[in-house]
Tab-separated table of C-alpha atoms and ligand atoms in Angstrom:
chain	number	residue	atom	x	y	z
A	5	MET	CA	57.717	185.779	90.087
A	6	ALA	CA	59.776	188.888	90.810
A	7	ASP	CA	58.789	192.118	89.094
A	8	ARG	CA	60.088	192.303	85.566
A	9	ILE	CA	61.240	195.338	83.597
A	10	GLY	CA	59.536	195.794	80.228
A	11	VAL	CA	61.861	195.693	77.211
A	12	GLN	CA	60.497	196.426	73.746
A	13	VAL	CA	61.384	193.753	71.191
A	14	LYS	CA	60.808	193.783	67.440
A	15	ARG	CA	61.057	190.665	65.312
A	16	LEU	CA	62.925	191.252	62.074
A	17	PRO	CA	61.734	189.387	58.956
A	18	HIS	CA	64.284	186.579	59.377
A	19	GLY	CA	63.309	186.241	63.043
A	20	GLU	CA	59.708	185.332	62.261
A	21	GLY	CA	58.664	181.984	63.704
A	22	LEU	CA	61.370	181.866	66.385
A	23	ALA	CA	60.574	181.974	70.099
A	24	LEU	CA	61.597	185.100	71.957
A	25	PRO	CA	64.510	184.787	74.408
A	26	ALA	CA	63.212	183.185	77.587
A	27	TYR	CA	64.260	182.236	81.106
A	28	ALA	CA	64.658	178.451	81.201
A	29	THR	CA	63.725	178.321	84.909
A	30	GLY	CA	62.010	180.654	87.335
A	31	GLY	CA	65.251	181.730	88.974
A	32	ALA	CA	67.376	182.018	85.836
A	33	ALA	CA	69.512	185.164	85.565
A	34	GLY	CA	69.665	185.052	81.792
A	35	MET	CA	67.224	184.558	78.951
A	36	ASP	CA	68.449	182.038	76.405
A	37	VAL	CA	68.587	183.640	72.961
A	38	LEU	CA	68.140	181.689	69.737
A	39	ALA	CA	70.146	181.774	66.528
A	40	ALA	CA	68.167	182.978	63.507
A	41	GLU	CA	70.575	181.408	61.026
A	42	ASP	CA	72.461	178.216	60.329
A	43	VAL	CA	76.217	178.580	60.584
A	44	THR	CA	79.199	176.254	60.876
A	45	LEU	CA	82.224	177.537	62.750
A	46	ALA	CA	85.583	175.999	61.941
A	47	PRO	CA	88.141	175.805	64.771
A	48	GLY	CA	89.264	179.360	65.610
A	49	GLN	CA	86.505	180.944	63.524
A	50	ARG	CA	84.181	183.615	64.890
A	51	HIS	CA	80.888	184.937	63.604
A	52	ALA	CA	78.221	187.464	64.614
A	53	VAL	CA	75.187	185.199	64.770
A	54	ALA	CA	71.890	186.798	63.764
A	55	THR	CA	69.045	186.655	66.285
A	56	GLY	CA	66.347	188.284	64.144
A	57	LEU	CA	65.590	190.675	67.020
A	58	ALA	CA	65.909	194.414	67.604
A	59	LEU	CA	65.378	195.941	71.052
A	60	ALA	CA	64.602	199.176	72.845
A	61	ILE	CA	66.024	198.701	76.348
A	62	PRO	CA	64.808	201.303	78.881
A	63	GLN	CA	67.356	204.036	79.619
A	64	GLY	CA	69.325	203.170	82.752
A	65	TYR	CA	69.646	199.518	81.743
A	66	GLU	CA	71.818	197.422	79.444
A	67	ILE	CA	71.661	193.855	78.252
A	68	GLN	CA	74.751	191.705	78.676
A	69	VAL	CA	75.354	188.877	76.207
A	70	ARG	CA	76.963	186.002	78.044
A	71	PRO	CA	78.123	182.548	76.938
A	72	ARG	CA	76.321	179.346	77.889
A	73	SER	CA	78.519	177.148	80.045
A	74	GLY	CA	77.366	173.923	78.384
A	75	LEU	CA	78.475	175.083	74.952
A	76	ALA	CA	81.754	176.331	76.407
A	77	LEU	CA	82.553	173.171	78.368
A	78	LYS	CA	81.391	170.574	75.852
A	79	HIS	CA	82.306	172.291	72.586
A	80	GLY	CA	84.608	175.275	73.276
A	81	ILE	CA	81.973	177.664	71.910
A	82	THR	CA	82.044	181.009	73.707
A	83	VAL	CA	81.482	184.755	73.351
A	84	PRO	CA	84.845	186.472	72.762
A	85	ASN	CA	83.558	189.884	73.878
A	86	THR	CA	81.781	188.575	76.963
A	87	PRO	CA	79.850	190.160	78.415
A	88	GLY	CA	78.712	191.733	75.160
A	89	THR	CA	77.113	195.109	75.746
A	90	ILE	CA	73.747	196.009	74.230
A	91	ASP	CA	73.241	199.736	74.738
A	92	SER	CA	69.805	201.122	75.548
A	93	ASP	CA	69.938	203.337	72.446
A	94	TYR	CA	70.882	200.552	69.990
A	95	ARG	CA	68.143	199.800	67.485
A	96	GLY	CA	70.022	197.485	65.134
A	97	GLU	CA	69.869	193.709	65.166
A	98	LEU	CA	71.031	192.005	68.344
A	99	LYS	CA	73.883	189.717	67.327
A	100	VAL	CA	75.744	187.120	69.336
A	101	ILE	CA	79.440	186.938	68.564
A	102	LEU	CA	80.633	183.365	68.932
A	103	ILE	CA	84.091	181.831	68.597
A	104	ASN	CA	84.953	178.186	68.258
A	105	HIS	CA	87.808	177.269	70.592
A	106	GLY	CA	87.116	173.569	70.033
A	107	ALA	CA	89.118	171.141	67.914
A	108	GLY	CA	86.444	170.437	65.298
A	109	ASP	CA	83.768	172.183	63.241
A	110	PHE	CA	80.692	173.196	65.233
A	111	THR	CA	77.333	173.659	63.540
A	112	ILE	CA	74.683	175.997	64.884
A	113	ALA	CA	71.170	175.484	63.563
A	114	ARG	CA	68.489	178.155	63.391
A	115	GLY	CA	66.549	177.887	66.669
A	116	ASP	CA	69.520	176.738	68.762
A	117	ARG	CA	70.010	178.585	72.053
A	118	VAL	CA	73.444	180.128	71.580
A	119	ALA	CA	73.882	182.565	74.483
A	120	GLN	CA	72.029	184.214	77.347
A	121	LEU	CA	70.905	187.792	77.871
A	122	VAL	CA	71.122	189.446	81.283
A	123	LEU	CA	69.279	192.725	81.873
A	124	ALA	CA	71.320	194.889	84.232
A	125	PRO	CA	71.112	198.417	85.639
A	126	VAL	CA	73.696	200.921	84.450
A	127	THR	CA	75.020	203.899	86.382
A	128	GLN	CA	76.760	206.509	84.255
A	129	ALA	CA	79.768	208.297	85.753
A	130	ALA	CA	80.587	211.999	85.651
A	131	TRP	CA	84.349	212.784	85.802
A	132	ASP	CA	85.500	214.933	88.694
A	133	GLU	CA	89.024	215.880	87.582
A	134	VAL	CA	91.562	216.592	90.354
A	135	ASP	CA	95.336	217.251	90.611
A	136	GLU	CA	95.955	214.812	93.496
A	137	LEU	CA	94.193	211.619	94.607
A	138	ASP	CA	93.869	210.552	98.252
A	139	GLU	CA	96.431	208.139	99.713
A	140	THR	CA	95.475	204.512	100.369
A	141	THR	CA	97.169	201.408	101.809
A	142	ARG	CA	97.159	199.797	98.373
A	143	GLY	CA	98.491	202.844	96.607
A	144	ALA	CA	99.657	201.915	93.113
A	145	GLY	CA	100.028	198.205	93.922
A	146	GLY	CA	98.039	195.870	91.729
A	147	PHE	CA	98.256	192.947	89.343
A	148	GLY	CA	99.084	190.392	92.056
A	149	SER	CA	100.831	192.770	94.496
A	150	THR	CA	99.019	191.223	97.482
A	151	GLY	CA	100.224	187.693	96.633
A	152	GLY	CA	98.144	184.614	97.293
A	153	HIS	CA	98.967	182.710	94.127
A	154	ALA	CA	100.949	179.493	93.908
A	155	LYS	CA	104.691	179.983	93.408
A	156	LEU	CA	105.920	178.712	90.058
B	168	DUT	O1	77.697	191.194	71.406
B	168	DUT	C1	77.248	192.260	70.949
B	168	DUT	C2	77.841	193.485	71.217
B	168	DUT	C3	77.295	194.630	70.660
B	168	DUT	N1	76.187	194.561	69.866
B	168	DUT	C4	75.574	195.781	69.331
B	168	DUT	C5	74.717	196.460	70.412
B	168	DUT	C6	75.612	197.515	70.962
B	168	DUT	O2	74.840	198.577	71.515
B	168	DUT	C7	76.409	197.904	69.744
B	168	DUT	C8	77.758	198.472	70.042
B	168	DUT	O3	78.473	197.546	70.819
B	168	DUT	P1	79.877	197.945	71.455
B	168	DUT	O4	79.794	199.284	72.108
B	168	DUT	O5	80.313	196.785	72.290
B	168	DUT	O6	80.808	197.955	70.169
B	168	DUT	P2	81.819	199.052	69.621
B	168	DUT	O7	82.891	198.314	68.948
B	168	DUT	O8	82.209	200.023	70.719
B	168	DUT	O9	80.927	199.746	68.513
B	168	DUT	P3	80.217	201.182	68.530
B	168	DUT	O10	81.272	202.155	68.101
B	168	DUT	O11	79.097	201.030	67.548
B	168	DUT	O12	79.721	201.445	69.931
B	168	DUT	O13	76.569	196.710	68.981
B	168	DUT	C9	75.580	193.341	69.618
B	168	DUT	O14	74.568	193.251	68.914
B	168	DUT	N2	76.141	192.217	70.153
B	169	MG	MG1	80.733	201.178	71.778
Protein backbone atom coordinates (compact mmCIF):
# COMPACT_ATOMS: atom_id res chain seq x y z
CA MET A 1 0.00 0.00 0.00
CA ALA A 2 1.29 3.46 -0.88
CA ASP A 3 1.94 5.89 1.96
CA ARG A 4 -1.21 7.57 3.14
CA ILE A 5 -1.69 11.09 4.49
CA GLY A 6 -3.41 11.28 7.88
CA VAL A 7 -6.72 13.18 7.91
CA GLN A 8 -8.51 13.80 11.20
CA VAL A 9 -12.16 12.74 11.14
CA LYS A 10 -14.83 13.30 13.78
CA ARG A 11 -18.11 11.43 13.79
CA LEU A 12 -21.07 13.68 14.52
CA PRO A 13 -23.94 12.24 16.59
CA HIS A 14 -26.00 11.31 13.52
CA GLY A 15 -22.94 9.66 11.96
CA GLU A 16 -22.59 7.11 14.75
CA GLY A 17 -22.71 3.53 13.53
CA LEU A 18 -21.75 4.32 9.93
CA ALA A 19 -18.51 3.12 8.37
CA LEU A 20 -15.92 5.76 7.59
CA PRO A 21 -15.32 6.56 3.90
CA ALA A 22 -13.14 3.83 2.44
CA TYR A 23 -11.29 2.85 -0.72
CA ALA A 24 -13.24 0.02 -2.36
CA THR A 25 -10.06 -1.45 -3.90
CA GLY A 26 -6.35 -1.09 -3.27
CA GLY A 27 -5.82 1.20 -6.25
CA ALA A 28 -8.95 3.32 -5.87
CA ALA A 29 -8.44 7.09 -6.20
CA GLY A 30 -11.48 7.95 -4.13
CA MET A 31 -12.97 6.85 -0.84
CA ASP A 32 -16.67 6.09 -1.10
CA VAL A 33 -18.61 8.24 1.37
CA LEU A 34 -21.90 7.17 2.93
CA ALA A 35 -25.13 9.08 3.38
CA ALA A 36 -26.10 9.64 7.01
CA GLU A 37 -29.75 10.29 6.17
CA ASP A 38 -32.61 8.94 4.11
CA VAL A 39 -33.70 11.26 1.33
CA THR A 40 -35.80 10.98 -1.82
CA LEU A 41 -34.90 13.26 -4.70
CA ALA A 42 -37.60 14.08 -7.22
CA PRO A 43 -36.51 14.70 -10.82
CA GLY A 44 -34.54 17.97 -10.93
CA GLN A 45 -34.30 18.18 -7.14
CA ARG A 46 -31.00 18.72 -5.33
CA HIS A 47 -30.05 18.24 -1.71
CA ALA A 48 -26.98 18.55 0.52
CA VAL A 49 -26.78 15.02 1.88
CA ALA A 50 -25.48 14.70 5.43
CA THR A 51 -22.48 12.43 5.99
CA GLY A 52 -22.27 12.73 9.78
CA LEU A 53 -18.56 13.56 9.46
CA ALA A 54 -16.39 16.60 10.16
CA LEU A 55 -12.75 16.73 9.04
CA ALA A 56 -9.46 18.48 9.65
CA ILE A 57 -7.53 18.09 6.39
CA PRO A 58 -3.80 18.92 6.68
CA GLN A 59 -2.88 22.35 5.30
CA GLY A 60 -1.65 22.03 1.72
CA TYR A 61 -4.37 19.52 0.84
CA GLU A 62 -8.04 19.57 -0.12
CA ILE A 63 -10.66 16.90 -0.52
CA GLN A 64 -12.61 16.80 -3.76
CA VAL A 65 -16.16 15.44 -3.72
CA ARG A 66 -16.79 13.61 -6.96
CA PRO A 67 -19.81 11.75 -8.33
CA ARG A 68 -19.94 7.97 -8.66
CA SER A 69 -20.22 6.94 -12.29
CA GLY A 70 -22.65 4.10 -11.57
CA LEU A 71 -25.17 6.43 -9.97
CA ALA A 72 -24.72 8.91 -12.80
CA LEU A 73 -25.07 6.38 -15.62
CA LYS A 74 -27.85 4.23 -14.17
CA HIS A 75 -29.89 6.86 -12.34
CA GLY A 76 -28.79 10.37 -13.41
CA ILE A 77 -27.63 11.13 -9.86
CA THR A 78 -24.61 13.43 -9.83
CA VAL A 79 -22.82 16.20 -7.94
CA PRO A 80 -23.75 19.57 -9.47
CA ASN A 81 -20.69 21.33 -8.02
CA THR A 82 -18.24 18.59 -8.98
CA PRO A 83 -15.58 18.46 -7.88
CA GLY A 84 -16.88 19.83 -4.59
CA THR A 85 -14.13 21.51 -2.61
CA ILE A 86 -13.54 20.70 1.05
CA ASP A 87 -11.10 23.29 2.39
CA SER A 88 -8.44 22.31 4.91
CA ASP A 89 -9.80 24.86 7.39
CA TYR A 90 -13.46 23.72 7.19
CA ARG A 91 -14.70 22.17 10.42
CA GLY A 92 -18.40 21.90 9.64
CA GLU A 93 -20.18 18.79 8.44
CA LEU A 94 -19.02 17.34 5.14
CA LYS A 95 -22.05 17.33 2.87
CA VAL A 96 -22.51 15.82 -0.56
CA ILE A 97 -24.65 17.90 -2.88
CA LEU A 98 -26.60 15.62 -5.19
CA ILE A 99 -28.97 16.39 -8.05
CA ASN A 100 -31.38 14.03 -9.72
CA HIS A 101 -31.14 14.35 -13.50
CA GLY A 102 -33.13 11.13 -13.93
CA ALA A 103 -36.76 10.79 -14.98
CA GLY A 104 -38.09 9.34 -11.72
CA ASP A 105 -37.77 9.72 -7.95
CA PHE A 106 -34.52 8.37 -6.52
CA THR A 107 -34.28 7.26 -2.90
CA ILE A 108 -31.04 7.36 -0.95
CA ALA A 109 -30.94 5.30 2.23
CA ARG A 110 -28.70 5.99 5.20
CA GLY A 111 -25.53 3.95 4.61
CA ASP A 112 -25.64 4.20 0.81
CA ARG A 113 -22.37 5.19 -0.86
CA VAL A 114 -23.32 8.44 -2.57
CA ALA A 115 -20.04 9.97 -3.77
CA GLN A 116 -16.27 9.60 -3.54
CA LEU A 117 -13.66 11.72 -1.80
CA VAL A 118 -10.28 12.39 -3.41
CA LEU A 119 -7.48 13.85 -1.28
CA ALA A 120 -5.38 16.17 -3.43
CA PRO A 121 -2.46 18.56 -2.91
CA VAL A 122 -3.16 22.27 -3.25
CA THR A 123 -0.71 24.94 -4.34
CA GLN A 124 -1.76 28.48 -3.48
CA ALA A 125 -0.89 31.24 -5.96
CA ALA A 126 0.54 34.68 -5.24
CA TRP A 127 -0.43 37.36 -7.82
CA ASP A 128 2.42 39.05 -9.63
CA GLU A 129 0.64 42.02 -11.24
CA VAL A 130 2.15 43.36 -14.49
CA ASP A 131 1.19 45.93 -17.18
CA GLU A 132 1.98 43.66 -20.17
CA LEU A 133 1.96 39.87 -20.61
CA ASP A 134 4.38 38.01 -22.88
CA GLU A 135 3.32 37.16 -26.44
CA THR A 136 2.41 33.58 -27.36
CA THR A 137 1.33 31.71 -30.51
CA ARG A 138 -2.13 31.20 -29.03
CA GLY A 139 -2.51 34.78 -27.93
CA ALA A 140 -6.14 35.48 -27.05
CA GLY A 141 -7.49 32.54 -29.06
CA GLY A 142 -9.57 30.07 -27.11
CA PHE A 143 -12.95 28.40 -26.86
CA GLY A 144 -12.43 26.19 -29.93
CA SER A 145 -10.05 28.50 -31.84
CA THR A 146 -7.79 25.58 -32.79
CA GLY A 147 -10.66 23.62 -34.38
CA GLY A 148 -10.85 19.85 -34.29
CA HIS A 149 -14.57 19.51 -33.68
CA ALA A 150 -17.11 18.08 -36.10
CA LYS A 151 -18.73 20.67 -38.38
CA LEU A 152 -22.44 21.10 -37.75
O1 LIG B 1 -19.66 19.69 -1.82
C1 LIG B 1 -19.31 20.40 -0.86
C2 LIG B 1 -18.73 21.65 -1.04
C3 LIG B 1 -18.38 22.39 0.08
N1 LIG B 1 -18.60 21.90 1.34
C4 LIG B 1 -18.17 22.66 2.52
C5 LIG B 1 -16.66 22.48 2.74
C6 LIG B 1 -16.06 23.69 2.12
O2 LIG B 1 -14.80 23.99 2.72
C7 LIG B 1 -17.13 24.72 2.38
C8 LIG B 1 -17.14 25.86 1.41
O3 LIG B 1 -17.28 25.34 0.11
P1 LIG B 1 -17.14 26.29 -1.15
O4 LIG B 1 -15.94 27.17 -1.02
O5 LIG B 1 -17.24 25.41 -2.36
O6 LIG B 1 -18.50 27.11 -1.08
P2 LIG B 1 -18.78 28.67 -1.12
O7 LIG B 1 -20.09 28.83 -1.76
O8 LIG B 1 -17.60 29.41 -1.72
O9 LIG B 1 -18.94 28.99 0.42
P3 LIG B 1 -17.94 29.74 1.42
O10 LIG B 1 -18.21 31.20 1.23
O11 LIG B 1 -18.34 29.22 2.77
O12 LIG B 1 -16.53 29.35 1.05
O13 LIG B 1 -18.37 24.03 2.31
C9 LIG B 1 -19.15 20.64 1.51
O14 LIG B 1 -19.35 20.17 2.64
N2 LIG B 1 -19.51 19.93 0.40
MG1 LIG C 1 -15.63 29.28 -0.87
